[in-house]
mmCIF file of C-alpha atoms in Angstrom:
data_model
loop_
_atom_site.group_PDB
_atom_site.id
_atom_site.type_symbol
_atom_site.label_atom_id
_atom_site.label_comp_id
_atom_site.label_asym_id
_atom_site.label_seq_id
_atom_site.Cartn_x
_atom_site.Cartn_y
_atom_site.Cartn_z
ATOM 1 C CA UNK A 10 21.402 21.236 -1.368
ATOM 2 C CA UNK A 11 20.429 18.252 -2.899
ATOM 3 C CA UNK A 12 23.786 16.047 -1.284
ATOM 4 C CA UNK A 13 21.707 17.707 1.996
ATOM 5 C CA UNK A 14 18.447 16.245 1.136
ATOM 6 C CA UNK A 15 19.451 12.598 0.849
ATOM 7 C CA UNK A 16 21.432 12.607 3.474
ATOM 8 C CA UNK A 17 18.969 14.311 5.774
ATOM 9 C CA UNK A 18 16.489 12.058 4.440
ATOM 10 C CA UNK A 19 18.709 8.800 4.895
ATOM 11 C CA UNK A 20 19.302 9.666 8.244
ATOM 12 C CA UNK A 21 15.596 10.635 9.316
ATOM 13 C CA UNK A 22 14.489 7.362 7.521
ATOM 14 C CA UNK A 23 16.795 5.273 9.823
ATOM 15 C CA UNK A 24 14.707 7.354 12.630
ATOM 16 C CA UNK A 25 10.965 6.580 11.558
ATOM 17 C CA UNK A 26 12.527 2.463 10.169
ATOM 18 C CA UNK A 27 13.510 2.244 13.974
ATOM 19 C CA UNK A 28 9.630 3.532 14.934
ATOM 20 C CA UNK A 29 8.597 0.732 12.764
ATOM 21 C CA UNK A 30 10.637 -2.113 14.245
ATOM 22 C CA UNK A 31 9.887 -1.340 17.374
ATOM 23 C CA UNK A 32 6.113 -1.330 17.382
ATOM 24 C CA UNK A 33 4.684 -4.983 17.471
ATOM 25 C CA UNK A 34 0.972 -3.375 16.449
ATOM 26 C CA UNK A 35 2.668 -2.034 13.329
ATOM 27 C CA UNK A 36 3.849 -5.890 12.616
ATOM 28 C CA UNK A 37 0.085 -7.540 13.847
ATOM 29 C CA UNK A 38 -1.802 -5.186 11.718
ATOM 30 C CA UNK A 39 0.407 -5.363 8.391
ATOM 31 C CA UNK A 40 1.338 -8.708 8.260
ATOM 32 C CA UNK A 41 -0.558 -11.003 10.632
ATOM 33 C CA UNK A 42 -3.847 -9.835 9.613
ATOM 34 C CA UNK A 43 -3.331 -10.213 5.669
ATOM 35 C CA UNK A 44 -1.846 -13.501 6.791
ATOM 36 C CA UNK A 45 -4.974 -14.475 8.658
ATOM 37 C CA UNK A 46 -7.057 -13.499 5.852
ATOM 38 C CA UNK A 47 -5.584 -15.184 3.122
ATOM 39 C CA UNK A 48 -5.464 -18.443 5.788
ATOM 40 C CA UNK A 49 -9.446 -17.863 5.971
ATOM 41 C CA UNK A 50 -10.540 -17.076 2.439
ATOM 42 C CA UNK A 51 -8.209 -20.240 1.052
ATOM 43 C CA UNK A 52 -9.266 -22.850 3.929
ATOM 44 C CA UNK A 53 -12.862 -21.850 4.943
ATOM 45 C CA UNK A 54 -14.118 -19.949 1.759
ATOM 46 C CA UNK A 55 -11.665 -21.259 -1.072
ATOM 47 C CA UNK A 56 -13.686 -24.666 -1.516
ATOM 48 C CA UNK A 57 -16.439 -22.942 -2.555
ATOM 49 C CA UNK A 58 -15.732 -20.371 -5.029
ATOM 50 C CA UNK A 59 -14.626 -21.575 -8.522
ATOM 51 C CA UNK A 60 -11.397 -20.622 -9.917
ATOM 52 C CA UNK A 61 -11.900 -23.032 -12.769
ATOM 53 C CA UNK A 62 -8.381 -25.041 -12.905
ATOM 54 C CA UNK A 63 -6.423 -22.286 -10.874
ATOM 55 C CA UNK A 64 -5.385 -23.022 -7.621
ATOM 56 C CA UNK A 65 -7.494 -20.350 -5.091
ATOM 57 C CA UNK A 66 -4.109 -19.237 -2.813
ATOM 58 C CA UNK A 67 -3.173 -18.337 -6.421
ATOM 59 C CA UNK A 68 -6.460 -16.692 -7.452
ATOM 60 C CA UNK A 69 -6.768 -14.094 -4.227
ATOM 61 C CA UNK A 70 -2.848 -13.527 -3.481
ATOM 62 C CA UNK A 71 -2.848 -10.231 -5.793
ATOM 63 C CA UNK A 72 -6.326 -8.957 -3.625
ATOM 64 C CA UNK A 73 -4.368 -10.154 -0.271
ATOM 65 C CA UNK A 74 -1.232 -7.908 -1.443
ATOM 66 C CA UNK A 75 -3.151 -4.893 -2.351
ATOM 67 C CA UNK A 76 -4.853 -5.024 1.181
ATOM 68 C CA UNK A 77 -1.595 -5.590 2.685
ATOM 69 C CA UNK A 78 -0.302 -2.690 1.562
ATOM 70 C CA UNK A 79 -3.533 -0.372 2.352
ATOM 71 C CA UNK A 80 -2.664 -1.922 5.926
ATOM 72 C CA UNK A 81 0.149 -0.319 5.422
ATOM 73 C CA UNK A 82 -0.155 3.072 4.713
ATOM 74 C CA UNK A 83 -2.468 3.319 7.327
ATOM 75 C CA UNK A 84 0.542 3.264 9.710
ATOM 76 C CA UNK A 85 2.423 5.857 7.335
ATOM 77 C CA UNK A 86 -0.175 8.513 8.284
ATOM 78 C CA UNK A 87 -0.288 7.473 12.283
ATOM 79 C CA UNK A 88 3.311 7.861 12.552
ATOM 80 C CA UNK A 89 3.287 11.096 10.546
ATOM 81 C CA UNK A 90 0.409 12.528 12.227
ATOM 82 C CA UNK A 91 2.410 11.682 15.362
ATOM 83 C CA UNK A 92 5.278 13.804 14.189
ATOM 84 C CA UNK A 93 3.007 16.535 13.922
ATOM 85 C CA UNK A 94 1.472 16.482 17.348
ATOM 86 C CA UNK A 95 4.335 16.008 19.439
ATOM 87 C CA UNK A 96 6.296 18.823 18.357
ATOM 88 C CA UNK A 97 9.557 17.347 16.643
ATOM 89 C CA UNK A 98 7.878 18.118 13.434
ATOM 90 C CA UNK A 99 8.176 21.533 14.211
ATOM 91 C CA UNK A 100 11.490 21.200 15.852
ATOM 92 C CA UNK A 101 13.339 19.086 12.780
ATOM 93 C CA UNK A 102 11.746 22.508 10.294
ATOM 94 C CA UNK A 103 13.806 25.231 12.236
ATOM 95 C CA UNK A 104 17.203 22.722 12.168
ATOM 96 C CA UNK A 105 19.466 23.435 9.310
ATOM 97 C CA UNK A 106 18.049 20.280 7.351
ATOM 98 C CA UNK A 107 16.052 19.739 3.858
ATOM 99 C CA UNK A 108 12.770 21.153 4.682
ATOM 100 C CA UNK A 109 10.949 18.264 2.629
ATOM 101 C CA UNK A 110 13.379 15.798 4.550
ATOM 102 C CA UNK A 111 11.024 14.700 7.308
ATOM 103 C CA UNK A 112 8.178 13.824 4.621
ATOM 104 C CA UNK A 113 10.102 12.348 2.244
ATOM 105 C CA UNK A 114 11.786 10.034 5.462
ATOM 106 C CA UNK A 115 7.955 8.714 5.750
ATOM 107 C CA UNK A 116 7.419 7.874 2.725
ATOM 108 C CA UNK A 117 10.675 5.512 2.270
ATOM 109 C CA UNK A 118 10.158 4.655 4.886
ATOM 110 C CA UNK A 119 6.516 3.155 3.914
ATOM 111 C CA UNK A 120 8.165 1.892 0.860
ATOM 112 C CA UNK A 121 10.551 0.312 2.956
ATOM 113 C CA UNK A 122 8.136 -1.180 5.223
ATOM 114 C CA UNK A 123 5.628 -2.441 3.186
ATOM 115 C CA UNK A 124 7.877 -4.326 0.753
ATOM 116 C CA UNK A 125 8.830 -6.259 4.156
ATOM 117 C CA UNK A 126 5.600 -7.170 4.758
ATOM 118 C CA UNK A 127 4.656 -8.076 1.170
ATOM 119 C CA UNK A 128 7.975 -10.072 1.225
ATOM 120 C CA UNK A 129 6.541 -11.531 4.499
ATOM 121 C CA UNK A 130 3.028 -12.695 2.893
ATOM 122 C CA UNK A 131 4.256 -14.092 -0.188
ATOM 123 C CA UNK A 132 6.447 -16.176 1.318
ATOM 124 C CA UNK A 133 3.535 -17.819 3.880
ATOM 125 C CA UNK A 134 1.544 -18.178 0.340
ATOM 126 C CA UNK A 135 4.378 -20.084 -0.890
ATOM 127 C CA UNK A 136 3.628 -22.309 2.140
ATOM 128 C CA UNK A 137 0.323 -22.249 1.291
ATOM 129 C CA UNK A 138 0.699 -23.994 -1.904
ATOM 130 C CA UNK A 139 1.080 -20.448 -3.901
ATOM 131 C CA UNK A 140 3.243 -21.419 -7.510
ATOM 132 C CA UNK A 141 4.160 -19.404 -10.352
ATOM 133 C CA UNK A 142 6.242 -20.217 -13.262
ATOM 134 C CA UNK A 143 6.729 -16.062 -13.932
ATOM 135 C CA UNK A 144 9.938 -15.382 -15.458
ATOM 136 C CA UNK A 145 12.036 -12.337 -13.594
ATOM 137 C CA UNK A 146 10.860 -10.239 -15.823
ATOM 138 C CA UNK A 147 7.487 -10.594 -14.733
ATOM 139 C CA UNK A 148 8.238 -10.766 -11.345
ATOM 140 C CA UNK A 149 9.520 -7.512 -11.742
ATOM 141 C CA UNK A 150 7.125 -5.878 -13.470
ATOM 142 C CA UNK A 151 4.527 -7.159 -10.689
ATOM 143 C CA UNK A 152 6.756 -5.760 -8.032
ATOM 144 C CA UNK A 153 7.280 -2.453 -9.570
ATOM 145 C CA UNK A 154 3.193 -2.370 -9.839
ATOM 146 C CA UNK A 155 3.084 -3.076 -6.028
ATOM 147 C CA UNK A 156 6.202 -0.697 -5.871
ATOM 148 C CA UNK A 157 4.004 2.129 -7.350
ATOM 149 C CA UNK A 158 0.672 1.555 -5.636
ATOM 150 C CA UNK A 159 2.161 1.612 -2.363
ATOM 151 C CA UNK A 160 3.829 4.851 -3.477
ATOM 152 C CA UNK A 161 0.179 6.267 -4.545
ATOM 153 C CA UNK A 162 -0.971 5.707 -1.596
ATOM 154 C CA UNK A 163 1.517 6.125 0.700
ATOM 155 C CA UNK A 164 0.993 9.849 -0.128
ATOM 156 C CA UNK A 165 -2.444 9.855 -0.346
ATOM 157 C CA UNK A 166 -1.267 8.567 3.442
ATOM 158 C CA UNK A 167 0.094 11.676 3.953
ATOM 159 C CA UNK A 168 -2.637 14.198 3.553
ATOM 160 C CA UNK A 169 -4.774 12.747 6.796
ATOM 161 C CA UNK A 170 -1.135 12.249 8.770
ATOM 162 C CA UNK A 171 -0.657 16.135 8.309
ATOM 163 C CA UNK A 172 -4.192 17.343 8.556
ATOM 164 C CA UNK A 173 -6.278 15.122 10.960
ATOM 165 C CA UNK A 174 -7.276 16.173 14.236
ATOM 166 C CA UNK A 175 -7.141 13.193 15.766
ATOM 167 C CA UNK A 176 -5.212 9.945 15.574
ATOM 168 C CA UNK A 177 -8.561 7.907 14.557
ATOM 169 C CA UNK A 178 -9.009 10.117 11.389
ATOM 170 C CA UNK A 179 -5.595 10.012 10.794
ATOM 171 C CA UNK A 180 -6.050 5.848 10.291
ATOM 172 C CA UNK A 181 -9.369 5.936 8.805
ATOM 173 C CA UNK A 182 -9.156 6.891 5.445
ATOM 174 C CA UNK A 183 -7.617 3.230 4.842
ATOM 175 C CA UNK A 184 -10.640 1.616 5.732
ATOM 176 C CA UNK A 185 -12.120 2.045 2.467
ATOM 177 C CA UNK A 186 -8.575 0.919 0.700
ATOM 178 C CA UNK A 187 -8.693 -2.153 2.504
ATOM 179 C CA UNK A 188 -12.556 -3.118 1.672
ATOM 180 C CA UNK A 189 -12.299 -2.447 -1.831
ATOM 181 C CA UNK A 190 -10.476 -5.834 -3.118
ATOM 182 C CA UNK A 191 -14.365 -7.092 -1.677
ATOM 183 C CA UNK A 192 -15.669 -5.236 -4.615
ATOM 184 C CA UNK A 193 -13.374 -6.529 -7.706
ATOM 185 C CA UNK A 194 -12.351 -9.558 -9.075
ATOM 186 C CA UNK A 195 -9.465 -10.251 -6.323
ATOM 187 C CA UNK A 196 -11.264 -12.498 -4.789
ATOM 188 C CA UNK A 197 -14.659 -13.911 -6.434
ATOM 189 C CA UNK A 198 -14.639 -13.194 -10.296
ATOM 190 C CA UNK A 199 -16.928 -10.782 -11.015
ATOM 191 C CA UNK A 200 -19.293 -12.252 -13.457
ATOM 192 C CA UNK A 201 -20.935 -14.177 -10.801
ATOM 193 C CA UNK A 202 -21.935 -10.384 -9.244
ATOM 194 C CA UNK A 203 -25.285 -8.065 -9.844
ATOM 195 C CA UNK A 204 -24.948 -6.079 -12.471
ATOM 196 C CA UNK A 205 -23.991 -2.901 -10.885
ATOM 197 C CA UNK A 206 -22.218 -4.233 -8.148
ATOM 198 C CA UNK A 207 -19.951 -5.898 -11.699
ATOM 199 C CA UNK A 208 -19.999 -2.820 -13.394
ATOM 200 C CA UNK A 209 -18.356 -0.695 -10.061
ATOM 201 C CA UNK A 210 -16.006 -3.570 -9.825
ATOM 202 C CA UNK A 211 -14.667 -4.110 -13.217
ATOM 203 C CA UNK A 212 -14.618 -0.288 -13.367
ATOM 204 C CA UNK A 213 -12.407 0.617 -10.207
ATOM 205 C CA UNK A 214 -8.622 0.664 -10.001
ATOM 206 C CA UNK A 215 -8.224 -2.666 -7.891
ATOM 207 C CA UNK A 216 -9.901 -4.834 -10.515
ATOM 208 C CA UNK A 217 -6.910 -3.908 -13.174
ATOM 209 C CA UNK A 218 -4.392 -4.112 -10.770
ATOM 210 C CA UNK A 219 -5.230 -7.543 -9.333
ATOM 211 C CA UNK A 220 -5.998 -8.864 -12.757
ATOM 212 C CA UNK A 221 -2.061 -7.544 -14.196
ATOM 213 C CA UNK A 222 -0.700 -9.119 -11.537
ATOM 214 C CA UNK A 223 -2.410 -12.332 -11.411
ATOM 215 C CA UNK A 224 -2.076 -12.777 -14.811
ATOM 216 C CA UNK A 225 1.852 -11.807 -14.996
ATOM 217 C CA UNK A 226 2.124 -14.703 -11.698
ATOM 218 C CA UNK A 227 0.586 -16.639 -14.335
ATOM 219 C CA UNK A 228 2.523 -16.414 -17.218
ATOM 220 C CA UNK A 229 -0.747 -15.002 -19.182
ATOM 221 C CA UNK A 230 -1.221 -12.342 -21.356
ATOM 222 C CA UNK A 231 -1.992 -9.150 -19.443
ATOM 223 C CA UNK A 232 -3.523 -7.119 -22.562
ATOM 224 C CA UNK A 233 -4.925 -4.017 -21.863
ATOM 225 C CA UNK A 234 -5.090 -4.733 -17.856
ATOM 226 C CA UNK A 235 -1.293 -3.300 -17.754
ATOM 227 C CA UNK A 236 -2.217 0.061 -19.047
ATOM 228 C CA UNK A 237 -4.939 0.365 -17.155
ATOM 229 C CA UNK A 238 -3.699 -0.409 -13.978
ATOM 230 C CA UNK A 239 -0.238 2.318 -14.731
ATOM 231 C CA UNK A 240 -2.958 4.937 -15.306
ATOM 232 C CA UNK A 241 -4.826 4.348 -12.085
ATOM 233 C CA UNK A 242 -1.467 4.075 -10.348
ATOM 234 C CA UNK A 243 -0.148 6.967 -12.040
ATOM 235 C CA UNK A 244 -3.099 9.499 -12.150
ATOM 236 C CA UNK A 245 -3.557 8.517 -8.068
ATOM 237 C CA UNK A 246 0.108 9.454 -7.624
ATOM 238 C CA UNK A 247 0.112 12.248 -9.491
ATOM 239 C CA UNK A 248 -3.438 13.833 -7.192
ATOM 240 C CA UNK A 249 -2.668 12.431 -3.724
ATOM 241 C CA UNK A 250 1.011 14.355 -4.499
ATOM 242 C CA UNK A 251 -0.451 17.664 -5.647
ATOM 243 C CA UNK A 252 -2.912 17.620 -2.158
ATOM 244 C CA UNK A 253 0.043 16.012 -0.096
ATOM 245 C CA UNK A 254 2.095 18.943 -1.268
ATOM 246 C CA UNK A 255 -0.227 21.433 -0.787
ATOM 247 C CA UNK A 256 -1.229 20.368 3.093
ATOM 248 C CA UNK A 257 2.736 20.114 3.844
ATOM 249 C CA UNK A 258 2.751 24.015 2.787
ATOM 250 C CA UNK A 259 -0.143 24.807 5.063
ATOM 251 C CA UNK A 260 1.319 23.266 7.819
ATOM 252 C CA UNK A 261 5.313 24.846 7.584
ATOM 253 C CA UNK A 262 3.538 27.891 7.009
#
């Protein structure tokens, strides 16, 4: 059974990878539109907000990956939810395949994607003027970070892709993912904020994240930042999972 699973799941995956390549929105909306960000906020707003002596395309790329991967996931749940309302959902449960097959191929295949389009925006940073001295080690242990977030969410992804009644809601919960670098430290530091606006933002999962991998870019000390940001990765895994799980059972029945 579980030779059957990966190789129903490879195959599927090579399926929903094809969906992916084929649709130039999926492209505009996960890369080009990070890209265009991080082109405004370092050439229009960068001047004016003080990074002390780092460089600002090296101050906001952690927020710009983070939002590039919300981006993302939004897609994860379109194309899921589009499974679901055509039919073939349906039709791939009563073949003689791994049941959990068809989800799982959606989530590689958001892992997949998104490490493209993170590959993609790093390298126009680089461009940009973007430099880090990070060993591999470091470079790892950011990517694993982005590896892991994108793997939290990609399943919080796939609650609205299996449960929305329309396509809209099935995109909308990422709105709020992709705001939320506004509120933290990714892109102003926070102690030029109100106090509770500060307090939200140097209390919400983002702020740890974006700080751990800035400061592993950086060849700096990540202290406690690292911990924090596993748990929030972690403990959002481990709940979007349990309700993924749980709305996949409702809907095979």
């Amino acid at each position: 059974m579980t030779t059957y699973f990966f190789s129903d799941t490879a195959t599927l995956t090579g399926r929903t990878m094809r969906h992916v390549t084929r649709s130039a929105d999926t492209v505009i909306t996960t890369v080009i539109t990070p890209v265009a960000m991080m082109l405004m906020f370092v050439y229009v707003f960068g001047g004016a907000i003080d990074t002390g002596s780092v460089p600002y395309v090296n101050y906001m790329l952690p927020g710009i990956l983070l939002m590039t991967i919300a981006s993302g996931v939004s897609y994860t749940a379109y194309r899921l939810f589009t499974d679901v309302k055509s039919g073939i959902f349906e039709r791939f449960q009563s073949m003689p395949i791994a049941r959990s097959g068809v989800l799982w191929a959606h989530v590689v295949t958001s892992l997949a994607a998104n490490l493209i389009s993170l590959v993609i925006v790093v390298g126009v940073a680089l461009l940009m003027g973007f430099r880090s001295g990070a060993g591999v080690t470091a470079w790892l242990v950011a990517v694993g970070i982005l590896l892991l977030f994108t793997l939290a969410l990609t399943w919080l992804a796939v609650i609205p892709g299996l449960s929305a009644s329309s396509v809209e809601g099935a995109g909308a919960f990422a709105y709020p993912l992709i705001f939320l670098p506004f509120v933290s430290s990714a892109f102003v530091p926070t102690g030029t904020m109100p106090a509770p606006v500060r307090w939200f933002a140097e209390n919400q999962p983002v702020t740890s994240i974006v700080d751990t991998i800035r400061g592993l870019f950086a060849e700096q000390p990540v202290g406690d930042d690292i911990g924090t940001a596993l748990a929030w990765c972690v403990a959002l895994l481990v709940v979007a999972y349990v309700f993924a799980m749980a709305a996949y059972r409702r809907k095979i029945g």
